[in-house]
Short mmCIF file of C-alpha atoms in Angstrom, two decimals:
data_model
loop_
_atom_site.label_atom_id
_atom_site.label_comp_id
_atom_site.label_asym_id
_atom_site.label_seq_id
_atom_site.Cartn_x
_atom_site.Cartn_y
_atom_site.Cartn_z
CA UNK A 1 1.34 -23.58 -9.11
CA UNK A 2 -2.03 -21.95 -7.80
CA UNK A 3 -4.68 -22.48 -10.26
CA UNK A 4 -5.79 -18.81 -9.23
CA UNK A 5 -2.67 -16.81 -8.74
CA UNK A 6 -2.75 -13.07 -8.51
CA UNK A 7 1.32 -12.47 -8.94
CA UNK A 8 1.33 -12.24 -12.52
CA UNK A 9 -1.60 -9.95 -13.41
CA UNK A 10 -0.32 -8.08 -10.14
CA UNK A 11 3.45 -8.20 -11.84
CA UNK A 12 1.86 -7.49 -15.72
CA UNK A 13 -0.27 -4.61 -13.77
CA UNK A 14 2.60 -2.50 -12.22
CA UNK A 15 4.91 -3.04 -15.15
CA UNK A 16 2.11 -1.87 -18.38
CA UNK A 17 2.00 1.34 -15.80
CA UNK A 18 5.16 1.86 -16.49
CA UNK A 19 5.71 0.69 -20.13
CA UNK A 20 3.93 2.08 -22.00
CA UNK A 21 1.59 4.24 -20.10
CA UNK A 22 4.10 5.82 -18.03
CA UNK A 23 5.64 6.86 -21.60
CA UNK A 24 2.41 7.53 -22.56
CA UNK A 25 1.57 10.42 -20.07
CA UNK A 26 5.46 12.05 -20.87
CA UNK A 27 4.50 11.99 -24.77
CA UNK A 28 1.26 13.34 -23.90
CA UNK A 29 2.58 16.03 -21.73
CA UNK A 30 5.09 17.33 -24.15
CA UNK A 31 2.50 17.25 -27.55
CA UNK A 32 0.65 19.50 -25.20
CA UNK A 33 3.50 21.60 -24.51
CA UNK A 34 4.17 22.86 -27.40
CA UNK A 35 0.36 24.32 -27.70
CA UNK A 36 2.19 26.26 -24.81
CA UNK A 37 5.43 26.96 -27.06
CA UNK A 38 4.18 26.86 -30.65
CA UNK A 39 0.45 27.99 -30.40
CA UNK A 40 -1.64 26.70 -32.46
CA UNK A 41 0.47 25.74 -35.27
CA UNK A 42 2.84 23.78 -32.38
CA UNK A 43 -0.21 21.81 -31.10
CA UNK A 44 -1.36 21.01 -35.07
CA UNK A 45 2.14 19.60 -36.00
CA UNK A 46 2.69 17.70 -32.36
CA UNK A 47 -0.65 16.02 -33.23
CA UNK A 48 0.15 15.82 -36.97
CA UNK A 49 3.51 14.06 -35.94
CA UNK A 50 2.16 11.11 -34.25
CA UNK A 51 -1.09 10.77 -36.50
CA UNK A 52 1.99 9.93 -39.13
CA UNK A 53 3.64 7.61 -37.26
CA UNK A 54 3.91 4.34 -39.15
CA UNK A 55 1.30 1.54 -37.72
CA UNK A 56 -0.33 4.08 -36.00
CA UNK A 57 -3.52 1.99 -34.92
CA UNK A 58 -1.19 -0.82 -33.47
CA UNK A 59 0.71 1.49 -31.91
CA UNK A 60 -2.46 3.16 -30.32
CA UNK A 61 -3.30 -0.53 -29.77
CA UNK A 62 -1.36 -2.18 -28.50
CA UNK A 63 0.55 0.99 -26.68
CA UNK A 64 -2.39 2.67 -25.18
CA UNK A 65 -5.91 1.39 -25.37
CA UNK A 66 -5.04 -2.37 -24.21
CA UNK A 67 -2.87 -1.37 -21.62
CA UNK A 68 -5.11 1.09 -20.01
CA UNK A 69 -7.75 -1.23 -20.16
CA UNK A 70 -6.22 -3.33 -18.19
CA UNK A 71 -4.52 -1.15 -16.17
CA UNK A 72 -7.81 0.33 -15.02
CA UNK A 73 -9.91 -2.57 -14.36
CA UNK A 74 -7.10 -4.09 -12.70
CA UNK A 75 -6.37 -1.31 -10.69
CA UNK A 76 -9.71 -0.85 -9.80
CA UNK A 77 -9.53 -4.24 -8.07
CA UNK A 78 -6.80 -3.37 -6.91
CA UNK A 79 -8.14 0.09 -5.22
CA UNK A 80 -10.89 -1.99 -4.00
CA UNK A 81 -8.84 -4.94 -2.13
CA UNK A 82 -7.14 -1.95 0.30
CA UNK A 83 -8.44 -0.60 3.52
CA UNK A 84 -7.76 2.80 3.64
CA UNK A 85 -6.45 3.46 7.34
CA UNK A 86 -4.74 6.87 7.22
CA UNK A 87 -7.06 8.07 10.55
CA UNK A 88 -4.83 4.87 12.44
CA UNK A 89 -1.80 5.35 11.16
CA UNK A 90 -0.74 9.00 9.62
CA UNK A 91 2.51 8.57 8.08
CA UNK A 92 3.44 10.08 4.64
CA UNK A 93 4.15 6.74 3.10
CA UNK A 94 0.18 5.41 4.14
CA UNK A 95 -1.03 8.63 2.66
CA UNK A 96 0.79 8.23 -0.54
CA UNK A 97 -0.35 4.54 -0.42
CA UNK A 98 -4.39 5.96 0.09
CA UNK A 99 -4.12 8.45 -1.92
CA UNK A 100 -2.40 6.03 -4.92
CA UNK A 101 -5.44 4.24 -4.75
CA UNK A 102 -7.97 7.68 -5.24
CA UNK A 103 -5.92 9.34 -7.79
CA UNK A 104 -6.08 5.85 -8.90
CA UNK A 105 -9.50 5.96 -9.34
CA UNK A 106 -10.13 9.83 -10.23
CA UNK A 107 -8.00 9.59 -13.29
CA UNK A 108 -9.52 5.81 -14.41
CA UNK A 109 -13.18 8.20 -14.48
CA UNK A 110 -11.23 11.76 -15.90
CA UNK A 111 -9.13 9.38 -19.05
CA UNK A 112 -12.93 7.54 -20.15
CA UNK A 113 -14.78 11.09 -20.13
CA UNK A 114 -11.89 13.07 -21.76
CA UNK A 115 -10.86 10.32 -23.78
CA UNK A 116 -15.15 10.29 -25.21
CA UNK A 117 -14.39 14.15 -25.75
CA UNK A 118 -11.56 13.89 -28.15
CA UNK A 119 -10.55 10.66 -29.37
CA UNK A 120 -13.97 9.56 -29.41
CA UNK A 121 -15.16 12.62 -30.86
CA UNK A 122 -12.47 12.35 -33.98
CA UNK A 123 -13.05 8.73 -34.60
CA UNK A 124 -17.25 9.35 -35.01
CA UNK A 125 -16.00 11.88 -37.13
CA UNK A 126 -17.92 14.57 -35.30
CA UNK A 127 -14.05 16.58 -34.97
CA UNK A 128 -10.69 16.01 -36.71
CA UNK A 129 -7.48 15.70 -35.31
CA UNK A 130 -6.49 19.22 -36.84
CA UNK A 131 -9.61 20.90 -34.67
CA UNK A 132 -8.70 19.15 -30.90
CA UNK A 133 -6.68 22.70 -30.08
CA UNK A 134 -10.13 23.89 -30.69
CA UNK A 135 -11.99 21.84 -28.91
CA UNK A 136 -9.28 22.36 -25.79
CA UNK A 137 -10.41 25.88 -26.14
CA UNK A 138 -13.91 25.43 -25.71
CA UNK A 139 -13.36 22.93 -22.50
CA UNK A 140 -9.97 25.46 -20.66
CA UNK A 141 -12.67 28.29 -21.02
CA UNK A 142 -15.60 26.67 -19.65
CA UNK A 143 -15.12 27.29 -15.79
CA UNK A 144 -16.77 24.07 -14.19
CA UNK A 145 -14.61 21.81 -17.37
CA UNK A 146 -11.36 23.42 -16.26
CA UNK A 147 -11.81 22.87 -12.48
CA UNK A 148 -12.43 19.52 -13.16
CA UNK A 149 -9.30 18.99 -15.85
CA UNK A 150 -7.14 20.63 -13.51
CA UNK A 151 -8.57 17.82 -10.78
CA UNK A 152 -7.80 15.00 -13.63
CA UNK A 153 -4.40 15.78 -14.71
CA UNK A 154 -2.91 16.56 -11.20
CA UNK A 155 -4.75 13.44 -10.22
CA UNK A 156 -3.29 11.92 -13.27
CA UNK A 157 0.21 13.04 -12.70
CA UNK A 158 0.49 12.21 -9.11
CA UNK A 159 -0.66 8.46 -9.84
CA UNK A 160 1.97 8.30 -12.46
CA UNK A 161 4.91 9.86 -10.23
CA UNK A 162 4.19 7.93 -6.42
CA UNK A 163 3.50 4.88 -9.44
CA UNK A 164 7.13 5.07 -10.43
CA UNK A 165 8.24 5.22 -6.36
CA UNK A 166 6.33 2.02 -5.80
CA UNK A 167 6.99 0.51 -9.24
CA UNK A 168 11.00 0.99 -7.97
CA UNK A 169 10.25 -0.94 -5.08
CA UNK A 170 8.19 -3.62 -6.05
CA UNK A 171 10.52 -4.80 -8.83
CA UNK A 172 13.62 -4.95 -5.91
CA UNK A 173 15.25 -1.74 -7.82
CA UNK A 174 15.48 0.91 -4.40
CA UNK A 175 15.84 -1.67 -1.58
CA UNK A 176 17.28 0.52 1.35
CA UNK A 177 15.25 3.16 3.31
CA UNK A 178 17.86 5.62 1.68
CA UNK A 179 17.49 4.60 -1.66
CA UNK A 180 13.85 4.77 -1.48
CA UNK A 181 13.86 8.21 0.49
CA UNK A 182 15.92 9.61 -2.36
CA UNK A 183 13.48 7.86 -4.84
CA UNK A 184 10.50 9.64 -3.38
CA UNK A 185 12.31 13.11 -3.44
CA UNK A 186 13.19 12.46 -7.18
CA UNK A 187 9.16 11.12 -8.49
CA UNK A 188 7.35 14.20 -6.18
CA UNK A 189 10.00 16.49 -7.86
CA UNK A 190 8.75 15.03 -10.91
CA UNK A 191 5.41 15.50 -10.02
CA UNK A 192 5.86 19.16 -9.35
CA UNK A 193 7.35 19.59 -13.12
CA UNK A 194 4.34 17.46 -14.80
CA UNK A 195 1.63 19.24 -12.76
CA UNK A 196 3.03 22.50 -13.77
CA UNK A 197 3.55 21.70 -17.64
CA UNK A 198 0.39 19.18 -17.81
CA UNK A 199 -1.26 22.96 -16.33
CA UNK A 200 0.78 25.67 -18.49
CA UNK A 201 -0.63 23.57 -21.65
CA UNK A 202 -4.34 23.56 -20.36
CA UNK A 203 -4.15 26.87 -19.88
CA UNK A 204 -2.29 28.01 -22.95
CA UNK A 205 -5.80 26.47 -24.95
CA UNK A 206 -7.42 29.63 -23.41
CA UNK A 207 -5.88 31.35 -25.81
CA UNK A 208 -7.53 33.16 -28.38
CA UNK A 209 -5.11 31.82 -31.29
CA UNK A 210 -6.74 28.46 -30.55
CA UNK A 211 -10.55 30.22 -31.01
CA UNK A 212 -11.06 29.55 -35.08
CA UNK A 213 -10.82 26.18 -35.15
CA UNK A 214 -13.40 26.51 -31.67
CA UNK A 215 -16.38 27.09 -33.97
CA UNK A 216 -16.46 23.93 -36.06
CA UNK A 217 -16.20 22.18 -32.66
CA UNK A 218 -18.48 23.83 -30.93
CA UNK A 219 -21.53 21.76 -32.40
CA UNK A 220 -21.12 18.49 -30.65
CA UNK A 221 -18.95 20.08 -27.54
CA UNK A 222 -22.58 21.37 -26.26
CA UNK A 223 -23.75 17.70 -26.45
CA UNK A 224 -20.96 16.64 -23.90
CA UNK B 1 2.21 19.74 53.10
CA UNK B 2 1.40 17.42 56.06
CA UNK B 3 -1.45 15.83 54.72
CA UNK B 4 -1.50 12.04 55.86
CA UNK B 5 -4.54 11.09 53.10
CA UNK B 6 -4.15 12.07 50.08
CA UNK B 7 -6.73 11.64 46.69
CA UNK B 8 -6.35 8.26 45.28
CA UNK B 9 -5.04 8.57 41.68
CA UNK B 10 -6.87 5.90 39.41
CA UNK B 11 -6.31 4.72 35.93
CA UNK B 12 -9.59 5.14 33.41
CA UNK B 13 -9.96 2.16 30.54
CA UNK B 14 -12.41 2.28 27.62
CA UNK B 15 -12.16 -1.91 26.58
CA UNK B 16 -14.04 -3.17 23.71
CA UNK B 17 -15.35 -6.82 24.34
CA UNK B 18 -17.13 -9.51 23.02
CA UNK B 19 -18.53 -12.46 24.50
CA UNK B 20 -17.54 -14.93 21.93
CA UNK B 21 -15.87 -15.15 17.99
CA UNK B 22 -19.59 -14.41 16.74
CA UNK B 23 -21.43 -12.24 19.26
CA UNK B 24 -21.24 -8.17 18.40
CA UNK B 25 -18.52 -5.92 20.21
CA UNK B 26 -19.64 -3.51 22.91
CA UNK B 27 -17.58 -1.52 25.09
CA UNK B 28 -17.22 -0.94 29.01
CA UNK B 29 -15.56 1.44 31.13
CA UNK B 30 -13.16 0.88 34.31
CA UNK B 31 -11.02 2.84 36.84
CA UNK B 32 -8.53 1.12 38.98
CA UNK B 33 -6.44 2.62 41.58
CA UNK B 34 -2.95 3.63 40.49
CA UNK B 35 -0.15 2.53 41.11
CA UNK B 36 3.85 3.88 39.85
CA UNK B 37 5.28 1.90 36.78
CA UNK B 38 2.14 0.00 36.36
CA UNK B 39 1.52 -1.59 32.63
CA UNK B 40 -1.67 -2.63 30.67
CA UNK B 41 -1.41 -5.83 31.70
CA UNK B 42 -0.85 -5.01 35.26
CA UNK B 43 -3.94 -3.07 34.99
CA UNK B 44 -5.85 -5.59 33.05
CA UNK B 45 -5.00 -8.18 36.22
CA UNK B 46 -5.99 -5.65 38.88
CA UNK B 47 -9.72 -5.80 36.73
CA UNK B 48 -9.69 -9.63 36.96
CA UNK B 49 -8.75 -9.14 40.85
CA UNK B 50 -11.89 -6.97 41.32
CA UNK B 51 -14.02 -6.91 37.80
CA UNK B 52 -16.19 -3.73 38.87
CA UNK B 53 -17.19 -1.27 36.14
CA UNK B 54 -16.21 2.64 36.89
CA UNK B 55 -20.13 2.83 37.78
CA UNK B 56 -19.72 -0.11 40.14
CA UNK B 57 -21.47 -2.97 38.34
CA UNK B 58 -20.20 -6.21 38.39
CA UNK B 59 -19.00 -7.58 35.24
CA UNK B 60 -16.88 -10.47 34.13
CA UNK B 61 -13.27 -10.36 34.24
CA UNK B 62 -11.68 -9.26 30.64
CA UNK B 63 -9.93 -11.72 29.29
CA UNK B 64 -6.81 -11.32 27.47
CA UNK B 65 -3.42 -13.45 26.91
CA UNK B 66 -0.15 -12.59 27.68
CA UNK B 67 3.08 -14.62 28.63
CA UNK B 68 6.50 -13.30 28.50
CA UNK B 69 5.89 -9.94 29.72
CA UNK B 70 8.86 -8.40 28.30
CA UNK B 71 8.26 -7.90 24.38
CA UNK B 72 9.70 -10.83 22.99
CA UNK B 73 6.38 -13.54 22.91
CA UNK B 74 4.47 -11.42 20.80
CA UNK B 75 0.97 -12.84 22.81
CA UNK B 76 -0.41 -9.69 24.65
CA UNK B 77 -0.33 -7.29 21.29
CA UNK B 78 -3.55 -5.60 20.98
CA UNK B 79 -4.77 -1.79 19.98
CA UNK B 80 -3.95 0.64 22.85
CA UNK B 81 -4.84 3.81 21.93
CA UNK B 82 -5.78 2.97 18.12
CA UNK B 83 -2.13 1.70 17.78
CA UNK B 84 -1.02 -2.47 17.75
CA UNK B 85 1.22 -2.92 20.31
CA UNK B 86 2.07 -5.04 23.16
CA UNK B 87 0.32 -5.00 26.41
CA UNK B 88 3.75 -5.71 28.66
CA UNK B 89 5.51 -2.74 27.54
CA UNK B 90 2.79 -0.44 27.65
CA UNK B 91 3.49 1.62 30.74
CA UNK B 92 0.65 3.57 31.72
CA UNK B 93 2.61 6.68 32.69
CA UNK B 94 3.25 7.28 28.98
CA UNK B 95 -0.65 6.68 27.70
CA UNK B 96 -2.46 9.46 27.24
CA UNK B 97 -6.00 8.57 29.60
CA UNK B 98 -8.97 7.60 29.06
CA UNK B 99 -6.98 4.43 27.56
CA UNK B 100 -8.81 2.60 24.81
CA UNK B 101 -8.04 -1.32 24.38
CA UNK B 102 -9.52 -3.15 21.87
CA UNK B 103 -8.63 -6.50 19.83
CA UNK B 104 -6.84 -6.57 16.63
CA UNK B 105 -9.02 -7.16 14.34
CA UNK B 106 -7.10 -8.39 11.66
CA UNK B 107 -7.59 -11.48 13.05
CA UNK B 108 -10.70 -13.44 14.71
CA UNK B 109 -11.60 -12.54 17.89
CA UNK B 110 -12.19 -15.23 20.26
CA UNK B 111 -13.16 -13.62 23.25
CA UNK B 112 -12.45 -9.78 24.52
CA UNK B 113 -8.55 -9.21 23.39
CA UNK B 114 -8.08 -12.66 22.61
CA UNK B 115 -7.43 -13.10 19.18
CA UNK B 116 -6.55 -16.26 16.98
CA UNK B 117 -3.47 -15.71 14.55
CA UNK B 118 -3.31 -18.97 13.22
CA UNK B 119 -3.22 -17.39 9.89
CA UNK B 120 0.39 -15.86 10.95
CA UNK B 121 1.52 -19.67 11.62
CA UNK B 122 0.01 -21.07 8.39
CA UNK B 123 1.77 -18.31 6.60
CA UNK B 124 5.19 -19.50 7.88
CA UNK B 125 4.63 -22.93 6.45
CA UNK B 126 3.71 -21.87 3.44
CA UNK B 127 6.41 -20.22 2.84
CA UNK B 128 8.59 -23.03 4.13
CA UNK B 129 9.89 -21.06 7.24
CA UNK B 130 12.38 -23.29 8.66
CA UNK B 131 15.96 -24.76 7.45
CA UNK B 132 15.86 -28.76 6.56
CA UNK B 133 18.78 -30.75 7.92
CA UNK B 134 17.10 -34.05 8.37
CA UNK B 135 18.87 -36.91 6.45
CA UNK B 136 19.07 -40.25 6.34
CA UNK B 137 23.01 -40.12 7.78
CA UNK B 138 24.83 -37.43 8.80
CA UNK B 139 24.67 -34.29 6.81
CA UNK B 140 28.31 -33.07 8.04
CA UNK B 141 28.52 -28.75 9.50
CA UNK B 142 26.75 -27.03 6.80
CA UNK B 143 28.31 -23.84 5.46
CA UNK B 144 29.37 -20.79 7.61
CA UNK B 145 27.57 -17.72 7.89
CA UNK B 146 29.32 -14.52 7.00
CA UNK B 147 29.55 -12.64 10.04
CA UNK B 148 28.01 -9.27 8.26
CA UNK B 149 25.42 -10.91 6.71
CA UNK B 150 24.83 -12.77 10.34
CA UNK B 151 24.55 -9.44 12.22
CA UNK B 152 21.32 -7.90 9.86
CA UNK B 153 19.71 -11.81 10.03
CA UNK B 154 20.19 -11.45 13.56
CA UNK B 155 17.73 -8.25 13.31
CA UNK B 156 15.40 -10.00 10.96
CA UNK B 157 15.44 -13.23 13.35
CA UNK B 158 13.84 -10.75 16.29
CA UNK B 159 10.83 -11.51 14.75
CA UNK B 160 8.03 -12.95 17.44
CA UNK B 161 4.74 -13.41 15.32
CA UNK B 162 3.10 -10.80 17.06
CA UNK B 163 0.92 -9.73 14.39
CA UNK B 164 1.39 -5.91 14.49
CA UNK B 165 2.53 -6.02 10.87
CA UNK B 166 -0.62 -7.84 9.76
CA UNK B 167 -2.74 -5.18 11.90
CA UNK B 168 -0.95 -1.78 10.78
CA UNK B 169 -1.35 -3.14 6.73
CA UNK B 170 -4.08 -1.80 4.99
CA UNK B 171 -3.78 -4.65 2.44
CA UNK B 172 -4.60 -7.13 5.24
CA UNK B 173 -8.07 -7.81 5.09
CA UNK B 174 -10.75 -9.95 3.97
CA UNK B 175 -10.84 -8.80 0.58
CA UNK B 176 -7.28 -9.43 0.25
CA UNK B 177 -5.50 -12.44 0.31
CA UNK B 178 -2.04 -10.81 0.71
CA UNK B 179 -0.11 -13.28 3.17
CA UNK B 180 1.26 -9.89 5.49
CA UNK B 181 4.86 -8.58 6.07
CA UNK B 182 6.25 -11.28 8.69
CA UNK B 183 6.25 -13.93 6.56
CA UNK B 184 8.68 -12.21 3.81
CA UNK B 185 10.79 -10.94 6.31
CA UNK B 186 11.36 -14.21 7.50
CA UNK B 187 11.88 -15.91 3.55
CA UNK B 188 14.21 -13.19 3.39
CA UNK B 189 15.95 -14.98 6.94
CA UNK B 190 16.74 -18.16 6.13
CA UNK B 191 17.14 -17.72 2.22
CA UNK B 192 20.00 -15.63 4.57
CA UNK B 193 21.72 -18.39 5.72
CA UNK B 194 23.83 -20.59 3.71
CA UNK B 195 21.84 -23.63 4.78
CA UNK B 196 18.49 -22.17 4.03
CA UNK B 197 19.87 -20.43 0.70
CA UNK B 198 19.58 -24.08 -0.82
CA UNK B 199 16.06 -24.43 -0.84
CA UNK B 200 15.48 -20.54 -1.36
CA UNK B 201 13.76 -21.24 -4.30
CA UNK B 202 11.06 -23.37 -2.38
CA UNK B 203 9.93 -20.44 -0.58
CA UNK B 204 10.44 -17.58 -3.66
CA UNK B 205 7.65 -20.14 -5.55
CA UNK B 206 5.46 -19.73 -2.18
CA UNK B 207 5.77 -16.30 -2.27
CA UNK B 208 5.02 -16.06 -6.31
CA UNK B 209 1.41 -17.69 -5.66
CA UNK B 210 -1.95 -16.27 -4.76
CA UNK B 211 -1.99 -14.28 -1.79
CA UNK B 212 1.79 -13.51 -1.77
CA UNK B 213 4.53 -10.91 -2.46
CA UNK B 214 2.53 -8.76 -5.02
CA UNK B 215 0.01 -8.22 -2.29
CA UNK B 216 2.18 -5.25 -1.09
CA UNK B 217 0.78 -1.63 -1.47
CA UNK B 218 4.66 0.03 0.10
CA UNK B 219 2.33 1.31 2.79
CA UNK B 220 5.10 0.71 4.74
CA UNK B 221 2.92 0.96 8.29
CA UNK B 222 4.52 -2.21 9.03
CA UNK B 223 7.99 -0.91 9.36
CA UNK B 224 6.68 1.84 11.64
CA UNK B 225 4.58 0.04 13.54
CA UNK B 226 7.00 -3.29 14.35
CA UNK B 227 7.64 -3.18 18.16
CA UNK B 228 11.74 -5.04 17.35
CA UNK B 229 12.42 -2.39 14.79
CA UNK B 230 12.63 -5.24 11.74
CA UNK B 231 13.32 -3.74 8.65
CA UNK B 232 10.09 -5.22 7.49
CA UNK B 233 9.99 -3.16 3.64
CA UNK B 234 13.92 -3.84 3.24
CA UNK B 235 13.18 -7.15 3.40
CA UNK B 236 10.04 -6.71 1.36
CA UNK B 237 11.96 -5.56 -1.73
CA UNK B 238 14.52 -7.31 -1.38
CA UNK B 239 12.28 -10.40 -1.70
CA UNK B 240 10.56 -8.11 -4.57
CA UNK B 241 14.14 -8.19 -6.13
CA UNK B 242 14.26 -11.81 -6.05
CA UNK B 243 11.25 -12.76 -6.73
CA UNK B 244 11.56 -11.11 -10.25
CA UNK B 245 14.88 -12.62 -11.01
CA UNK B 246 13.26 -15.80 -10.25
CA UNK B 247 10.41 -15.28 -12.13
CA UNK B 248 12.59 -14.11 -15.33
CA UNK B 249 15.22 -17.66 -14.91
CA UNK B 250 12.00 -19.96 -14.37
CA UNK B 251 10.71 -17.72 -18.26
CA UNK B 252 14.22 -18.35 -19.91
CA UNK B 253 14.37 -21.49 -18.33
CA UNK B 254 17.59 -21.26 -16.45
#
């Protein structure tokens, strides 16, 4: 074999996208659904639930800090070895292709800056986990933060969804043009429903239930 | 109408050149008469006949290569109208006018439309491209070919290195070491056939090294763009399919 072979990271690339960050962005998208069903309350136990998880460092680990790692420096690579020629050739499949590789890039910037807003913020101690709804509220009612959250999580979402398409392809599971027609149908309907619960959440932290627990966040969120 | 002269139709070109593999590109404009069912190439042959630019210079004669002249050599491909394609079965009644030519370049130029795709050749013996039957006696008939299975290799066998693939892929490129659609589609071939099939590991290992399979993006220009209709992704995840089986038996070690 080639000393320097790109079909493993390539391989190890697609699949961490999959497991566990595919899984990742569900979980994520139903904790913050329930600050949409249960208020505040929802939002504190969703968090409260998988802050008692057992081995819950590894599991952040292992399941989402190495993996995104190197599924966004890879990726970035990967972004950067494409030509983007959607002026030549204007078919749905290169745009999903091009725009793989922007949302690509949009949510590798969006994940480090909101990551440095919460998870950051809890582990210097500056927040705890029981005051993210509040600091949620602070950033969904700040105009220019919400345009640009809105930005990151369809970005976010679409990457995941048109990831699953290609991920079905590039491990030989939808071979056919049908099978991968009806793929694509099934991941942008999926899409559709992330977008929309990804946005219901953000905008449920505009709430005013979620305001008390704004104030104790509100020293360090002017420092962002 | 009686009229016994009537306006000469002509035929308007926009061709990028360049003089040689590292001089810069630059473009020129022609008109040649018309004339009914004419094609690109028929067009680029009345320039070498009179090599006049539309403002009447004198310039040399653009130089292209073509051969078969009816789609199935693959030489004369080249961007009409920003898309690959070749020259022979470009009829100019269906080409929207002023028409732009220029190289593909995917590939090194070596003079006006001439381009070297070497690369496309190296590719199929990389991958092993070809059935072995050579023995020291007589092999015997090999196995026969199912005749389903022989009518879709018969589609994937169309293939005529053209290079359109290569030029439609946006992971083609020299940043990229991908290896291009032709040269799966044709693993995908003669693992086909029940000759082949015994070496089709050979070529799946070929494919599993730098610069191979993974280099796809599912663009999936290539399919669109292929001027024999291949079913250029089919075979791409197909290969995808095997490729991870074979990856997974060479882990477990069986």
């Amino acid at each position: 074999m080639n000393d320097r072979n790109s079909y493993f990271p390539r391989k190890l690339h697609s699949l961490l996208g999959v497991i566990p960050l595919g899984l990742f962005i569900v979980e994520h998208m139903l904790t913050n659904f329930s600050a949409y069903e249960g208020g505040p309350e929802g939002f504190k136990d969703s968090v409260a639930f998988l802050n008692g998880l057992p081995l819950v460092f590894f599991l952040e680990l292992f399941g989402i800090w190495l993996p995104l790692l190197f599924h966004g420096v890879y990726g970035l690579y990967v972004a950067y070895q494409s030509n983007l020629n959607t002026g030549r050739f204007q078919y749905g499949r290169n745009w999903a292709f091009t725009m793989q590789r922007i949302t690509g890039v949009v949510t590798f910037i969006f994940v480090v800056w909101h990551l440095y807003q919460t998870r950051y913020q809890v582990m210097v101690g500056n927040v705890t986990h029981e005051e993210l709804g509040g600091v949620m509220h602070d950033v969904a009612n700040s105009p220019f933060y919400l345009v640009l959250y809105i930005i990151g999580v369809i970005a976010a979402t679409f990457h995941f969804s048109n990831g699953m398409w290609a991920f079905l392809v590039s491990w030989g599971i939808t071979i056919g043009p049908r099978a991968q027609r009806i793929s694509s149908y099934i991941w942008m309907g999926v899409f559709v429903i992330c977008s929309v619960m990804f946005l219901m959440s953000l905008f449920a932290f505009r709430g005013d239930e979620f305001k008390e627990a704004a104030s104790a966040a509100l020293a360090w969120a002017n420092l962002v | 109408m009686a009229e016994t002269t009537t306006a000469q139709k002509s035929v308007k070109f926009i061709i990028e050149r360049q003089d040689a593999p590292d001089k810069p590109s630059y473009t020129e404009e022609f008109e040649i008469p018309y004339r009914p069912n004419m094609n690109v190439i028929g067009a680029l042959m009345e320039i070498q006949r009179n090599p006049k630019k539309s403002d009447g210079s004198s310039t040399a004669p653009v130089c292209w290569e073509s051969n078969c002249l009816e789609e199935v050599c693959g030489a004369c491909s080249m961007v009409i109208n920003g898309k690959p394609r070749q020259a022979c079965s470009a009829l100019i009644d269906q080409l929207q006018q002023p028409i732009r030519l220029q190289p593909m370049r995917t590939f090194p130029v070596v003079r006006d439309l001439v381009i070297n795709r070497e690369r496309m050749f190296n590719a199929l013996k990389k991958v092993k491209a070809w059935i072995p039957i050579d023995g020291t006696y007589d092999l015997g008939p090999g196995p026969r070919m199912a005749e389903t299975k022989r009518q879709w290799a018969y589609e994937l066998s169309k293939c005529m290195t053209c290079g359109v693939c290569l030029e439609s892929c946006p992971n083609v490129n020299d940043r990229n070491s991908f290896i291009g659609p032709a040269a799966i589609s044709q693993v995908r071939l003669f693992n086909a056939h029940p000759t082949g099939e015994m070496n089709q590991e050979e070529r799946l290992d070929a494919l599993m090294t730098d610069g191979g399979i993974e280099g796809c993006g599912n663009s999936q220009n290539c399919v669109r763009s292929c001027p024999k209709g291949i079913p250029l992704t089919t075979s791409i995840a197909a290969i995808n399919k095997d490729t991870t089986k074979h990856m997974f038996k060479k882990w477990l070690g069986i």
